[in-house]
XYZ file of C-alpha atoms in Angstrom:
598
model
C 100.716 101.395 158.178
C 100.653 97.700 157.470
C 98.080 95.532 155.777
C 97.675 92.118 157.397
C 96.032 89.014 155.905
C 94.258 90.842 153.079
C 92.494 88.349 150.800
C 92.267 89.020 147.054
C 88.973 90.589 146.106
C 88.058 91.395 149.704
C 87.005 95.050 150.340
C 89.468 97.025 152.384
C 88.815 97.093 156.127
C 89.040 100.550 157.641
C 89.238 99.460 161.258
C 91.993 100.921 163.419
C 93.038 101.264 167.006
C 91.422 104.152 168.869
C 94.120 104.231 171.543
C 96.476 107.171 171.226
C 96.337 109.992 168.744
C 99.739 110.494 167.221
C 99.406 114.270 167.399
C 102.883 114.801 168.789
C 105.782 115.676 166.553
C 108.686 114.976 168.877
C 108.877 118.524 170.224
C 107.358 117.734 173.600
C 110.367 118.815 175.637
C 109.857 122.371 174.483
C 106.072 122.191 174.724
C 106.229 120.854 178.261
C 107.901 124.069 179.324
C 105.301 126.430 177.823
C 103.230 128.349 180.361
C 99.518 127.519 180.544
C 98.527 130.947 179.216
C 100.949 130.853 176.263
C 100.350 127.384 174.811
C 98.629 127.185 171.424
C 95.805 124.849 170.445
C 98.087 122.652 168.320
C 100.650 122.512 171.120
C 97.879 121.558 173.527
C 96.885 118.679 171.237
C 100.498 117.502 171.300
C 100.707 117.930 175.066
C 97.558 115.872 175.613
C 98.796 113.107 173.352
C 102.182 112.936 175.046
C 101.080 113.180 178.691
C 97.384 112.231 178.659
C 96.969 109.796 175.728
C 93.687 108.365 177.064
C 92.084 111.693 178.028
C 90.383 112.442 174.705
C 89.035 108.904 174.442
C 87.550 109.194 177.956
C 86.047 112.640 177.274
C 84.591 111.296 174.017
C 82.824 108.605 176.027
C 81.470 111.025 178.637
C 83.628 109.664 181.461
C 84.651 113.082 182.812
C 82.593 115.594 184.746
C 83.854 119.080 183.960
C 84.285 121.289 187.050
C 84.497 124.912 185.973
C 85.518 128.114 187.727
C 85.572 131.839 187.159
C 88.685 131.756 184.957
C 86.699 130.463 181.962
C 84.735 133.751 182.014
C 87.677 135.973 182.922
C 87.780 137.792 179.598
C 84.059 138.493 179.597
C 83.306 139.552 183.167
C 85.011 142.171 185.367
C 87.944 140.920 187.460
C 87.918 141.083 191.235
C 89.841 144.335 191.571
C 87.201 146.653 190.073
C 84.465 144.752 191.929
C 86.181 145.210 195.279
C 86.897 148.806 194.290
C 83.206 149.258 193.516
C 82.317 148.230 197.069
C 84.901 150.571 198.599
C 83.736 153.469 196.423
C 80.114 152.836 197.357
C 80.841 152.864 201.071
C 83.299 155.782 200.977
C 80.880 157.983 199.046
C 78.258 157.518 201.762
C 80.438 158.114 204.807
C 79.246 160.918 207.038
C 82.412 162.028 208.833
C 80.334 164.085 211.247
C 78.393 161.047 212.424
C 80.366 158.856 214.841
C 77.810 156.058 214.327
C 77.838 156.111 210.523
C 77.176 152.513 209.421
C 78.972 153.034 206.138
C 82.091 154.259 207.930
C 82.004 151.216 210.201
C 81.668 148.866 207.225
C 84.449 150.692 205.385
C 86.765 150.381 208.384
C 85.911 146.689 208.785
C 86.964 146.068 205.207
C 90.203 148.004 205.668
C 90.994 145.810 208.662
C 91.008 142.844 206.286
C 93.846 144.562 204.395
C 95.960 144.479 207.611
C 97.502 147.890 207.065
C 100.615 148.912 208.922
C 100.685 152.071 211.015
C 102.533 153.844 208.214
C 99.969 152.698 205.626
C 97.090 153.815 207.841
C 98.439 157.363 207.760
C 97.461 157.583 204.096
C 93.817 156.677 204.734
C 91.618 159.660 203.996
C 87.972 158.750 204.325
C 86.929 161.930 202.564
C 88.659 160.833 199.339
C 88.068 157.837 197.051
C 90.440 154.960 197.749
C 91.741 155.050 194.168
C 93.549 158.283 195.028
C 95.307 156.914 198.111
C 99.037 156.164 197.825
C 98.312 152.743 199.326
C 95.566 151.910 196.817
C 97.421 149.095 195.011
C 98.534 147.513 198.279
C 95.016 147.583 199.667
C 93.463 146.114 196.539
C 96.038 143.328 196.279
C 95.305 142.224 199.836
C 91.532 142.522 199.627
C 91.274 140.553 196.395
C 92.682 137.529 198.203
C 89.944 137.976 200.832
C 87.027 138.925 198.617
C 84.663 136.431 200.306
C 85.322 138.135 203.632
C 84.758 141.545 202.052
C 81.353 140.393 200.832
C 80.583 139.133 204.329
C 80.730 142.615 205.838
C 77.246 143.552 207.004
C 75.551 146.940 207.083
C 72.956 147.363 209.837
C 69.468 147.785 208.447
C 70.329 146.102 205.146
C 69.984 142.439 204.037
C 72.996 140.238 204.748
C 73.745 139.974 201.044
C 73.464 143.736 200.481
C 77.033 144.169 199.211
C 76.667 141.166 196.908
C 73.205 141.814 195.516
C 72.836 145.581 195.624
C 76.355 146.992 195.465
C 78.039 144.484 193.165
C 74.720 144.178 191.347
C 75.042 140.473 190.608
C 71.910 140.339 188.418
C 72.993 143.399 186.441
C 76.603 142.292 185.944
C 76.518 138.488 185.755
C 73.131 138.135 184.060
C 73.725 140.880 181.501
C 72.398 139.533 178.201
C 74.662 141.937 176.295
C 77.776 139.994 177.346
C 78.776 137.583 174.584
C 80.106 134.101 175.396
C 83.809 133.448 174.929
C 85.753 130.611 173.318
C 85.481 128.437 176.428
C 81.682 128.684 176.490
C 81.265 127.928 172.786
C 83.550 124.880 172.990
C 81.636 123.583 175.994
C 78.358 124.181 174.161
C 79.570 122.176 171.148
C 80.678 119.246 173.331
C 77.333 119.384 175.161
C 75.477 119.252 171.846
C 77.689 116.335 170.786
C 76.532 114.442 173.900
C 79.986 114.263 175.507
C 79.416 116.105 178.786
C 76.749 114.408 180.902
C 77.493 116.709 183.835
C 79.031 120.163 184.156
C 79.679 121.485 187.656
C 80.390 125.181 188.015
C 80.863 127.785 190.716
C 80.102 130.551 188.206
C 77.049 132.780 188.557
C 76.993 133.828 184.897
C 74.881 132.266 182.174
C 77.464 132.305 179.391
C 77.435 128.553 178.740
C 73.661 128.661 178.474
C 73.865 131.698 176.183
C 76.360 129.904 173.922
C 73.954 126.969 173.739
C 71.125 129.310 172.779
C 73.214 130.750 169.953
C 74.219 127.338 168.643
C 71.052 125.330 169.239
C 68.204 127.781 169.750
C 66.243 128.338 172.941
C 65.630 124.698 173.820
C 66.497 124.769 177.516
C 65.946 121.015 177.802
C 69.286 120.288 176.146
C 71.183 121.397 179.248
C 68.906 122.443 182.125
C 70.487 124.336 185.012
C 70.210 122.963 188.546
C 70.498 125.193 191.624
C 67.819 124.376 194.186
C 66.871 120.957 195.525
C 63.587 121.143 193.637
C 65.467 121.661 190.375
C 66.755 118.083 190.557
C 63.234 116.792 190.043
C 63.288 118.199 186.530
C 63.942 115.785 183.660
C 67.562 115.801 182.658
C 68.689 116.779 179.205
C 71.779 115.899 177.252
C 73.738 117.619 180.035
C 73.086 118.813 183.550
C 74.655 122.134 184.551
C 75.058 122.093 188.328
C 75.556 125.634 189.678
C 76.490 125.019 193.277
C 77.149 128.714 194.019
C 73.899 129.821 192.420
C 72.841 131.349 189.130
C 72.583 135.084 188.481
C 70.245 134.566 185.533
C 67.782 132.516 187.562
C 68.066 134.927 190.485
C 67.330 137.854 188.190
C 64.300 136.118 186.720
C 62.996 134.686 190.008
C 64.517 136.587 192.919
C 62.402 134.936 195.594
C 63.386 131.414 194.598
C 67.043 131.868 193.670
C 68.562 134.964 195.297
C 69.269 133.096 198.512
C 71.292 130.484 196.627
C 73.959 132.936 195.446
C 77.054 131.910 197.400
C 79.879 134.419 197.666
C 80.233 135.425 201.285
C 82.696 133.626 203.511
C 79.963 132.620 205.939
C 78.035 130.972 203.116
C 81.107 129.121 201.840
C 81.955 127.889 205.334
C 78.390 126.829 206.073
C 77.722 125.316 202.628
C 78.580 121.727 203.711
C 76.006 121.953 206.498
C 73.295 124.165 205.016
C 70.222 121.983 204.443
C 69.112 123.920 201.367
C 72.247 122.688 199.569
C 71.883 119.070 200.716
C 70.640 117.644 197.404
C 73.309 119.576 195.481
C 75.961 118.119 197.803
C 74.656 114.592 197.237
C 74.724 115.018 193.462
C 78.204 116.518 193.491
C 79.503 113.815 195.846
C 78.102 111.197 193.500
C 79.950 112.767 190.582
C 83.171 112.959 192.613
C 83.172 109.185 193.012
C 81.430 107.994 189.841
C 83.020 110.216 187.202
C 86.546 111.387 186.644
C 87.137 115.064 187.330
C 88.535 117.665 184.935
C 88.915 121.056 186.641
C 89.235 124.073 184.370
C 89.519 127.596 185.735
C 88.666 126.345 189.219
C 91.401 126.457 191.838
C 89.478 124.352 194.333
C 90.583 126.628 197.141
C 87.128 127.217 198.637
C 86.563 125.172 201.756
C 83.228 123.817 200.517
C 84.909 122.207 197.497
C 87.659 120.755 199.656
C 85.085 119.387 202.108
C 83.025 117.838 199.351
C 85.890 115.743 197.977
C 86.851 114.825 201.514
C 83.344 113.557 202.283
C 83.154 111.715 198.953
C 86.107 109.552 199.945
C 83.967 107.957 202.655
C 81.790 106.476 199.930
C 84.442 105.337 197.469
C 88.099 106.219 197.020
C 90.147 106.347 193.843
C 93.324 104.307 193.593
C 96.575 105.234 191.933
C 97.607 104.429 189.276
C 94.478 104.778 187.172
C 94.187 105.429 183.460
C 92.857 107.867 182.514
C 93.600 109.923 185.643
C 90.751 110.354 188.115
C 91.674 114.030 188.454
C 93.087 116.436 185.896
C 93.778 120.086 186.735
C 94.150 122.591 183.901
C 96.559 124.906 185.681
C 99.993 126.430 185.293
C 101.022 124.367 188.309
C 99.466 122.044 190.856
C 99.273 124.001 194.101
C 98.428 123.118 197.707
C 94.661 123.198 197.114
C 94.823 120.701 194.250
C 97.318 118.573 196.160
C 94.910 118.409 199.087
C 92.117 117.170 196.814
C 94.450 114.490 195.441
C 95.510 113.516 198.949
C 91.981 112.961 200.231
C 90.755 111.344 197.001
C 93.532 108.790 196.556
C 93.916 108.069 200.295
C 96.193 105.087 200.939
C 97.773 105.089 197.493
C 98.790 108.746 197.728
C 101.653 108.343 200.187
C 104.879 107.601 198.380
C 103.381 108.517 195.000
C 102.927 112.232 195.604
C 105.141 113.456 192.767
C 103.826 110.951 190.228
C 100.200 111.702 191.110
C 100.755 115.461 190.878
C 102.517 115.125 187.512
C 99.861 112.757 186.201
C 97.105 115.184 187.207
C 98.636 118.361 185.803
C 97.636 119.489 182.314
C 99.446 122.759 181.714
C 96.942 124.600 179.548
C 94.219 127.084 180.433
C 90.620 126.997 179.267
C 90.862 128.592 175.815
C 93.506 126.308 174.285
C 92.430 123.236 176.256
C 88.725 123.365 175.447
C 89.454 124.254 171.814
C 91.803 121.266 171.603
C 89.314 118.919 173.270
C 86.510 120.057 170.990
C 88.601 119.397 167.867
C 90.090 116.153 169.180
C 86.666 114.763 170.023
C 85.584 115.588 166.466
C 88.449 113.375 165.317
C 87.429 110.641 167.759
C 83.861 110.600 166.486
C 84.942 110.605 162.868
C 87.417 107.830 163.641
C 84.651 105.749 165.196
C 82.555 106.356 162.078
C 85.401 105.075 159.913
C 85.115 101.856 161.947
C 81.430 101.684 161.059
C 82.262 102.042 157.348
C 84.542 98.997 157.569
C 83.451 95.817 155.801
C 85.973 93.215 156.989
C 87.875 92.275 160.111
C 91.319 91.473 158.803
C 92.916 94.801 157.967
C 93.763 97.822 160.074
C 93.836 101.287 158.571
C 95.417 103.762 160.975
C 96.244 105.946 157.983
C 92.612 107.043 157.582
C 92.497 108.252 161.171
C 95.816 110.018 160.709
C 94.321 111.812 157.705
C 91.403 113.011 159.834
C 93.882 114.231 162.411
C 95.743 116.124 159.704
C 92.580 118.065 158.870
C 91.885 118.703 162.544
C 95.412 120.034 162.891
C 94.774 122.358 159.959
C 91.706 123.700 161.733
C 93.551 123.941 165.065
C 96.422 125.916 163.555
C 94.010 128.710 162.720
C 92.267 128.893 166.092
C 93.325 131.977 168.013
C 92.097 133.762 171.127
C 89.538 135.525 168.924
C 86.115 134.025 169.620
C 84.815 135.203 166.236
C 87.262 132.924 164.431
C 86.206 129.908 166.469
C 82.563 130.745 165.829
C 83.207 130.761 162.076
C 84.724 127.308 162.382
C 81.805 126.013 164.477
C 79.196 127.541 162.190
C 80.999 126.225 159.121
C 80.919 122.681 160.499
C 77.310 123.007 161.642
C 76.008 124.430 158.395
C 78.080 122.015 156.346
C 76.534 119.091 158.215
C 73.073 120.580 157.689
C 73.713 120.783 153.955
C 75.156 117.261 153.982
C 72.093 115.787 155.670
C 69.215 117.889 154.346
C 70.498 119.929 151.415
C 69.454 123.136 153.124
C 71.312 125.840 154.989
C 70.337 125.673 158.645
C 69.101 128.723 160.486
C 71.914 131.258 160.796
C 73.898 130.872 163.972
C 73.023 127.260 164.715
C 75.173 124.175 165.097
C 74.281 120.675 163.962
C 76.296 117.996 165.788
C 77.881 114.979 164.173
C 75.787 112.936 166.605
C 74.137 113.352 169.978
C 75.733 110.148 171.266
C 79.152 109.676 172.867
C 81.696 107.695 170.883
C 81.102 104.305 172.489
C 77.405 104.410 171.529
C 77.850 105.308 167.858
C 78.051 101.716 166.661
C 74.533 101.054 167.965
C 73.036 104.278 166.587
C 70.970 103.355 163.499
C 70.969 106.961 162.282
C 74.764 106.860 161.955
C 74.717 103.667 159.897
C 72.103 104.960 157.467
C 72.981 108.635 157.409
C 76.151 108.597 155.316
C 78.507 110.000 157.964
C 80.818 106.943 158.040
C 81.521 107.313 154.315
C 82.075 111.057 154.709
C 84.543 110.304 157.522
C 86.515 108.007 155.207
C 86.613 110.722 152.547
C 87.874 113.267 155.066
C 90.599 110.863 156.155
C 91.690 110.280 152.567
C 91.780 114.020 151.901
C 94.000 114.428 154.944
C 96.310 111.615 153.847
C 96.873 113.188 150.455
C 97.351 116.625 151.990
C 100.080 115.215 154.232
C 101.718 113.424 151.295
C 101.603 116.519 149.100
C 99.347 114.919 146.480
C 97.211 118.020 146.850
C 96.689 120.777 149.354
C 93.589 120.977 151.503
C 92.602 124.301 153.054
C 90.130 124.920 155.854
C 88.529 128.251 154.996
C 86.071 129.194 157.706
C 84.933 132.425 156.133
C 82.723 130.449 153.745
C 79.770 129.380 155.872
C 77.915 127.667 153.025
C 79.769 124.348 153.399
C 82.426 122.625 155.493
C 84.962 125.171 154.325
C 87.238 122.649 152.589
C 89.007 123.448 149.347
C 91.487 121.321 147.419
C 94.339 122.877 145.474
C 96.159 120.899 142.807
C 98.580 122.886 140.686
C 96.805 126.008 139.514
C 93.312 124.650 140.125
C 91.321 125.287 143.308
C 88.150 123.293 143.955
C 85.455 123.596 146.584
C 84.219 120.371 148.167
C 80.624 119.581 149.054
C 79.609 116.427 150.911
C 76.137 115.006 150.331
C 74.530 112.077 152.125
C 72.330 110.965 149.199
C 71.277 111.986 145.658
C 68.182 113.815 146.936
C 70.423 116.146 148.919
C 72.557 116.863 145.852
C 69.403 117.647 143.871
C 68.129 119.976 146.592
C 71.449 121.822 146.690
C 71.294 122.362 142.930
C 67.640 123.432 142.973
C 68.466 126.038 145.626
C 71.423 127.307 143.620
C 74.003 126.267 146.195
C 75.872 124.023 143.780
C 76.155 123.902 140.006
C 76.707 120.472 138.482
C 78.287 122.189 135.466
C 80.929 123.935 137.602
C 84.324 122.301 136.899
C 85.737 123.852 140.065
C 83.329 121.886 142.257
C 83.775 118.418 143.758
C 80.676 116.676 145.116
C 81.456 113.724 147.394
C 78.471 111.391 147.805
C 78.317 109.007 150.746
C 76.478 106.452 148.619
C 76.653 105.557 144.949
C 75.981 108.126 142.269
C 73.469 107.354 139.566
C 75.547 108.604 136.633
C 79.229 107.921 136.996
C 81.960 109.539 134.916
C 84.410 107.124 133.288
C 87.480 106.790 135.447
C 90.700 106.796 133.518
C 93.847 105.143 134.861
C 96.633 107.590 135.304
C 94.299 110.569 135.553
C 95.989 113.731 136.691
C 94.924 115.645 139.769
C 92.912 118.787 139.227
C 90.688 119.952 136.396
C 91.186 117.967 133.184
C 89.147 119.950 130.695
C 85.700 118.678 131.632
C 83.024 121.351 132.077
C 81.134 119.571 134.829
C 81.534 119.111 138.553
C 83.440 116.047 139.653
C 81.298 113.423 141.403
C 82.737 110.901 143.851
C 80.650 107.993 145.205
C 82.259 106.816 148.450
C 80.209 103.622 148.787
C 81.636 102.346 145.497
C 85.138 103.636 146.235
C 85.190 101.683 149.500
C 83.621 98.538 148.039
C 86.074 98.398 145.108
C 89.214 98.758 147.218
C 91.106 95.679 148.380
C 94.024 97.404 150.086
C 94.524 100.835 151.578
C 96.661 101.646 148.545
C 93.685 100.756 146.350
C 91.448 102.969 148.419
C 93.760 105.948 148.044
C 94.308 105.356 144.313
C 90.614 104.978 143.452
C 89.702 108.008 145.537
C 92.359 110.142 143.823
C 91.193 109.028 140.395
C 87.583 109.868 141.222
C 88.613 113.253 142.571
C 90.563 113.959 139.382
C 87.882 113.136 136.782
């Protein structure tokens, strides 16, 4: 980090370049070979920085529409095999072998035809026994899973066309079950929605797990991210995010069967007819608009359905994307880019695709599945917002301070290293941040299970948000960066302990002393925290970092040692004065360390 043109007596400028992250550690050759299901959150951060350096910046500005598929709910909802098996069991149990015109037998046989059994395999078919007991059971299931939309299209005379979907699979009972808890993917999406980073989410999923995650984190305010299914839904006022469910919504169908049952798309006929069905016309227009106006990030969505392919094909008639483009117009979170994704790239890039096939495929392939990718994006966008707030705290135009951003990234890496596939751990991290920000702003613990965002604006709008300038967050961001710098240098050790939900979960260890850190936006907040018994100003193991100036300052001694020095009071750090007194980045670090060590 270099200091350029610093004038004596001039406060240090904290401005820095927002391009690139510097997450990577030089181990990208190994990381590039990790399968999408095996990559960790920290490795995903490194992968993004190495191969998609502008992705996080674009997501932080709301430039991407997220297109989501069933894979983001895979660990919460039953996979296709038991669902197809449920249909076969239902039909087989109702077959009347004495009735040559049994409608259930006919439907059962029609489904078996989709499995394309050989003569030898057909010999093992015993309609009087459940399919699970047949020697050919695994073969049959493997073939039918690939043709599940055709299975759902089988009709039973005398029953509604969607009988297998609605009644047998029990879409409202399975996909709208309020007992099913959201997973990591849904919570990360909910956080980014609350942070104002996802203007539009497009999903083929019937479940309401994103909405349920939002309810847990933000309460029951449905106006934050209203769900759109029917044409009439698009007349509703939009919230922070629109959730476009182009294959329907099980929750809405359960609550209003007459209005929404017919919009559940799962049968092959529906998928084929979707581009021409007038009841989906407004949805198609909205999705086509997103396909040309926003960049596309597909997570858990293969894009194999013909209606998705047709939509991107029709969108090209309005406006095509050109290669190269930075950030990429299309990013697929997959283990590999297959024929379906390649076809979308082919129709979207048109004339610039030919001759650039390999480069376009490589530049569109992010080899990480939903859990690590969305966790990484959530944490990286935190860093982006905090980095933008460091810019706001700057007071001059002549010095760059990339080190402060690198310190923020160090803390984000600490948090990322502890994120596993356990949703409870991620929730502790989210709740810790949310409750810590509530304490920082108001001096009160927010309602249990809620999340308070850093801001509701994307990164590029923060500089014009008056609440950011006056709310103390820029100074807190500087303090976080300085803590990260000194952790990386070994001056002290910072820990992110998410089991403590009463504050941001940060502790500083110096020698044998361990101190908890509280951030407060103003003196009134500090007073409220003490009145409520959440902090004790006489606790020597407590550090209170004020965004502004503190009314009673402790005498700073040059050469003070880190850690507790015999005082029987909490250490108080006023970031406004720390920043204003510093002339160079070295000054900033020194003054901050001295204040922390009083």
